Short mmCIF file of C-alpha atoms in Angstrom, two decimals:
data_model
loop_
_atom_site.label_atom_id
_atom_site.label_comp_id
_atom_site.label_asym_id
_atom_site.label_seq_id
_atom_site.Cartn_x
_atom_site.Cartn_y
_atom_site.Cartn_z
CA LEU J 1 -19.71 13.52 4.77
CA ASP J 2 -16.03 13.97 5.66
CA PRO J 3 -13.78 12.77 2.83
CA ASN J 4 -10.98 12.23 5.27
CA ILE J 5 -13.00 9.50 6.97
CA PHE J 6 -13.48 6.09 5.31
CA TRP J 7 -13.36 2.29 5.98
CA VAL J 8 -11.50 -0.53 4.11
CA ALA J 9 -11.77 -4.28 4.20
CA GLY J 10 -8.78 -6.62 3.91
CA ILE J 11 -9.32 -10.12 2.41
CA TYR J 12 -6.17 -11.87 3.41
CA GLY J 13 -5.42 -10.89 6.96
CA PRO J 14 -6.92 -8.50 9.60
CA GLY J 15 -10.37 -7.42 8.46
CA ILE J 16 -11.76 -3.84 8.89
CA PHE J 17 -9.80 -0.61 9.14
CA LYS J 18 -10.85 3.07 9.49
CA THR J 19 -9.00 6.22 8.79
CA THR J 20 -9.89 9.74 9.92
CA ASP J 21 -6.96 11.55 8.23
CA GLY J 22 -7.47 10.67 4.59
CA GLY J 23 -5.48 7.49 4.67
CA SER J 24 -2.37 8.63 6.40
CA THR J 25 -3.07 6.33 9.30
CA PHE J 26 -5.51 3.43 9.76
CA ALA J 27 -6.93 1.81 12.96
CA ARG J 28 -8.17 -1.78 13.01
CA LEU J 29 -11.77 -2.20 14.12
CA GLY J 30 -12.42 -5.26 16.17
CA ASN J 31 -10.84 -8.67 15.56
CA ILE J 32 -12.69 -10.16 12.60
CA SER J 33 -10.62 -11.18 9.53
CA HIS J 34 -10.81 -12.45 5.96
CA ILE J 35 -13.31 -9.79 4.93
CA ASP J 36 -14.50 -9.01 1.40
CA TYR J 37 -16.54 -5.83 1.92
CA VAL J 38 -17.71 -3.39 4.58
CA SER J 39 -20.77 -1.20 4.62
CA VAL J 40 -21.64 1.64 6.96
CA ASP J 41 -24.95 3.18 8.10
CA PHE J 42 -24.75 6.63 6.83
CA THR J 43 -28.20 7.48 8.20
CA ASP J 44 -26.53 7.72 11.57
CA PRO J 45 -24.17 10.73 11.99
CA THR J 46 -22.08 8.69 14.52
CA ARG J 47 -21.60 5.75 12.08
CA GLN J 48 -22.28 3.11 14.78
CA THR J 49 -23.76 0.33 12.54
CA LEU J 50 -21.49 -1.46 10.17
CA ALA J 51 -21.75 -4.83 8.33
CA ALA J 52 -18.94 -6.90 6.80
CA GLY J 53 -19.05 -9.95 4.55
CA GLY J 54 -16.63 -12.83 4.91
CA HIS J 55 -14.52 -13.64 1.94
CA GLU J 56 -15.95 -16.64 0.03
CA GLN J 57 -17.90 -17.72 3.17
CA SER J 58 -21.55 -18.72 3.51
CA GLN J 59 -23.74 -17.47 6.33
CA THR J 60 -21.10 -14.89 7.36
CA VAL J 61 -22.32 -11.33 7.82
CA TRP J 62 -20.64 -9.54 10.66
CA ARG J 63 -22.60 -6.68 12.28
CA SER J 64 -21.30 -4.08 14.70
CA THR J 65 -23.48 -1.56 16.58
CA ASN J 66 -20.66 0.25 18.23
CA GLY J 67 -18.64 1.59 15.40
CA GLY J 68 -16.68 -1.68 14.80
CA GLN J 69 -15.33 -2.28 18.33
CA THR J 70 -17.16 -5.62 18.49
CA TRP J 71 -18.89 -7.84 15.96
CA THR J 72 -21.59 -10.36 15.80
CA ASN J 73 -22.13 -12.88 12.96
CA VAL J 74 -25.78 -12.25 12.16
CA GLY J 75 -25.16 -14.09 8.82
CA ALA J 76 -25.47 -17.34 10.82
CA ASN J 77 -29.18 -16.75 10.68
CA LEU J 78 -29.27 -16.92 6.88
CA PRO J 79 -30.78 -20.19 5.53
CA ALA J 80 -28.40 -23.17 5.49
CA GLY J 81 -27.25 -23.94 2.06
CA THR J 82 -27.04 -20.37 0.78
CA THR J 83 -23.96 -19.35 -1.27
CA PHE J 84 -21.30 -16.79 -0.26
CA SER J 85 -22.70 -13.70 1.50
CA SER J 86 -19.72 -11.50 0.78
CA ALA J 87 -21.23 -8.04 0.28
CA PRO J 88 -23.88 -6.84 2.77
CA ILE J 89 -25.45 -3.46 2.38
CA VAL J 90 -26.48 -1.47 5.46
CA ILE J 91 -29.70 0.53 4.84
CA ASN J 92 -30.15 1.66 8.39
CA ALA J 93 -29.41 0.40 11.94
CA GLN J 94 -31.82 -2.55 11.58
CA THR J 95 -32.17 -3.15 7.83
CA ILE J 96 -29.37 -5.02 5.92
CA VAL J 97 -29.49 -6.50 2.38
CA VAL J 98 -27.10 -9.28 1.31
CA GLY J 99 -26.75 -11.20 -1.93
CA ALA J 100 -26.10 -14.91 -1.85
CA ILE J 101 -23.90 -14.54 -4.91
CA GLN J 102 -23.52 -16.80 -8.04
CA SER J 103 -20.05 -18.22 -7.75
CA TRP J 104 -18.01 -21.44 -7.81
CA SER J 105 -19.80 -22.39 -4.68
CA SER J 106 -22.84 -24.57 -4.95
CA GLY J 107 -25.98 -23.71 -2.98
CA THR J 108 -29.08 -21.36 -3.08
CA THR J 109 -28.54 -17.98 -4.56
CA GLY J 110 -30.68 -14.76 -4.34
CA ILE J 111 -31.06 -11.69 -2.24
CA TYR J 112 -31.87 -11.64 1.41
CA ARG J 113 -33.04 -8.85 3.62
CA THR J 114 -33.35 -8.32 7.37
CA THR J 115 -35.27 -5.57 9.21
CA ASN J 116 -34.39 -6.70 12.68
CA GLY J 117 -30.60 -6.42 12.66
CA GLY J 118 -30.06 -9.87 11.36
CA ALA J 119 -32.14 -11.95 13.81
CA SER J 120 -34.02 -13.29 10.79
CA TRP J 121 -33.79 -12.94 7.05
CA THR J 122 -36.26 -13.01 4.21
CA ARG J 123 -35.46 -14.01 0.57
CA VAL J 124 -36.78 -11.05 -1.34
CA SER J 125 -35.50 -12.02 -4.80
CA SER J 126 -34.27 -15.07 -6.76
CA LEU J 127 -32.13 -12.65 -8.82
CA ALA J 128 -28.56 -12.97 -7.64
CA PRO J 129 -25.43 -10.81 -8.13
CA ILE J 130 -22.20 -12.33 -9.53
CA GLY J 131 -19.23 -11.58 -7.37
CA ALA J 132 -18.94 -7.84 -7.82
CA THR J 133 -19.68 -5.53 -4.93
CA PRO J 134 -22.82 -3.25 -5.09
CA LEU J 135 -23.26 0.37 -5.78
CA ARG J 136 -25.63 2.32 -3.62
CA ALA J 137 -26.24 5.52 -5.53
CA SER J 138 -26.90 8.97 -3.97
CA ASN J 139 -30.61 8.65 -4.57
CA GLY J 140 -30.65 5.34 -2.60
CA THR J 141 -30.91 2.96 -5.63
CA ILE J 142 -28.87 -0.07 -5.41
CA TYR J 143 -27.05 -1.48 -8.50
CA TRP J 144 -25.46 -4.97 -8.63
CA SER J 145 -23.67 -6.74 -11.43
CA ALA J 146 -25.49 -10.02 -12.38
CA GLY J 147 -23.44 -11.32 -15.26
CA ASP J 148 -24.13 -9.39 -18.40
CA THR J 149 -26.93 -7.39 -16.73
CA ILE J 150 -27.47 -5.31 -13.64
CA ILE J 151 -30.05 -5.94 -10.94
CA LYS J 152 -31.40 -2.89 -9.18
CA SER J 153 -33.58 -1.80 -6.31
CA SER J 154 -35.16 1.54 -5.79
CA ASP J 155 -36.92 0.69 -2.47
CA SER J 156 -34.02 -0.13 -0.06
CA GLY J 157 -33.63 -3.74 -1.32
CA LEU J 158 -37.25 -4.84 -0.98
CA THR J 159 -37.90 -5.48 -4.70
CA TRP J 160 -35.46 -6.04 -7.60
CA THR J 161 -35.55 -5.66 -11.35
CA GLN J 162 -33.07 -6.54 -14.14
CA VAL J 163 -31.76 -3.80 -16.54
CA GLY J 164 -29.26 -3.52 -19.35
CA SER J 165 -27.59 -6.23 -21.39
CA GLY J 166 -24.08 -7.14 -22.71
CA LEU J 167 -22.38 -5.58 -19.61
CA GLN J 168 -19.28 -6.73 -17.99
CA ARG J 169 -19.07 -8.20 -14.44
CA THR J 170 -17.82 -5.15 -12.57
CA THR J 171 -19.17 -2.84 -9.97
CA PRO J 172 -20.80 0.21 -11.52
CA ILE J 173 -20.04 3.71 -10.29
CA GLU J 174 -21.99 6.83 -10.02
CA LEU J 175 -20.89 10.27 -11.57
CA PRO J 176 -21.54 13.58 -9.82
CA ASP J 177 -24.51 14.25 -12.11
CA GLY J 178 -26.16 10.97 -11.19
CA ARG J 179 -25.34 8.98 -14.33
CA ILE J 180 -24.10 5.40 -13.92
CA VAL J 181 -20.96 3.99 -15.54
CA SER J 182 -20.21 0.37 -16.26
CA ALA J 183 -18.34 -1.42 -18.96
CA ARG J 184 -19.06 -3.40 -22.18
CA GLY J 185 -16.08 -5.33 -23.55
CA SER J 186 -13.15 -2.93 -23.58
CA ASN J 187 -15.26 0.19 -23.43
CA LEU J 188 -16.67 2.28 -20.57
CA VAL J 189 -20.41 2.80 -21.04
CA VAL J 190 -22.78 5.29 -19.38
CA SER J 191 -26.47 5.30 -18.54
CA SER J 192 -28.66 8.29 -17.82
CA ASP J 193 -31.87 6.27 -17.29
CA GLY J 194 -30.95 4.13 -14.32
CA GLY J 195 -29.33 1.35 -16.31
CA SER J 196 -32.01 0.62 -18.91
CA THR J 197 -29.85 1.89 -21.86
CA TRP J 198 -26.05 2.35 -22.20
CA THR J 199 -23.84 4.38 -24.50
CA ALA J 200 -20.16 3.70 -25.00
CA PHE J 201 -17.63 6.55 -24.57
CA GLY J 202 -13.89 7.03 -24.52
CA ALA J 203 -11.05 5.12 -26.17
CA ASN J 204 -10.85 1.33 -26.07
CA LEU J 205 -8.87 -0.26 -23.24
CA PRO J 206 -6.19 -2.96 -24.07
CA PHE J 207 -8.18 -5.36 -21.99
CA ASN J 208 -11.79 -6.21 -21.14
CA ILE J 209 -13.09 -4.98 -17.86
CA THR J 210 -14.33 -8.00 -16.00
CA GLU J 211 -14.79 -9.17 -12.42
CA GLY J 212 -11.52 -8.43 -10.58
CA THR J 213 -11.05 -5.13 -12.44
CA GLY J 214 -12.68 -1.88 -11.30
CA ILE J 215 -13.66 1.59 -12.35
CA ALA J 216 -13.21 4.89 -10.41
CA TYR J 217 -13.87 8.47 -11.29
CA LEU J 218 -11.87 11.46 -9.81
CA HIS J 219 -13.99 14.58 -10.14
CA ALA J 220 -11.18 16.93 -9.37
CA GLN J 221 -9.29 15.70 -12.49
CA GLY J 222 -12.33 14.88 -14.64
CA ALA J 223 -10.71 11.53 -15.16
CA PHE J 224 -11.59 7.83 -15.01
CA PHE J 225 -9.20 5.21 -13.64
CA VAL J 226 -9.46 1.55 -14.43
CA ARG J 227 -7.51 -1.22 -12.57
CA GLN J 228 -6.85 -4.87 -13.35
CA TRP J 229 -5.14 -7.77 -11.84
CA ASP J 230 -4.50 -11.51 -12.59
CA CYS J 231 -3.90 -13.11 -9.19
CA GLY J 232 -0.25 -13.28 -10.05
CA ASN J 233 2.72 -12.37 -7.91
CA SER J 234 3.69 -9.24 -9.67
CA VAL J 235 1.83 -6.00 -10.58
CA LEU J 236 0.80 -5.81 -14.26
CA PRO J 237 2.52 -3.02 -16.31
CA ASN J 238 -1.02 -1.59 -17.14
CA ALA J 239 -2.51 -2.45 -13.79
CA ILE J 240 -3.92 1.14 -13.53
CA MET J 241 -4.94 3.16 -16.65
CA LYS J 242 -6.35 6.68 -16.89
CA LEU J 243 -8.96 7.94 -19.26
CA GLN J 244 -9.44 11.72 -19.42
#
């Protein structure tokens, strides 16, 4: 993997951008917009298959097979009445997993999976994530916040189980040694057994980590960074905090 190459999604405005120079410049990919999340097929060295989920939109999973030049809404083939399909996960060129998330939208929740590029979808679990985007760990396990627990899959999204308790609604992250980090109240917590048990560490934050906040780890500094926001018009004075 080249750390100078990555993709970002833009919710309010043009949708998917890619950088090849570590973020100094970005190029827009295609003409989709209002996108929550983008996932890339890392099994393909040329990174041709991407999937993007529309922001607070049902039956909206955009798929590209040419590196983002053009997009097709394969989410239109999800069952009618499903909730927002904001965060698809590309497993390979033909297999995509998407959560019909629990949210303010009414409709059918659950996890759906396609093995034919989105031509058809199968509901593989009635468990449903809540808002936050997923983590696909280095061993292929998928972790997804589901309220005060995490739902996980170790078989590319085919089956799902629920682990942990009392957790916050935020996207977990993976440390270089494979441990998983989430949050409980105003503390970071770490799991070394795939999310079954969690141990708090570090100082308390002055706020609870909830959906809309996020955790990152910078290996070069051996430090965690936590961000928060409140949908306001100004940046909070403690919008980004560091734990070392």
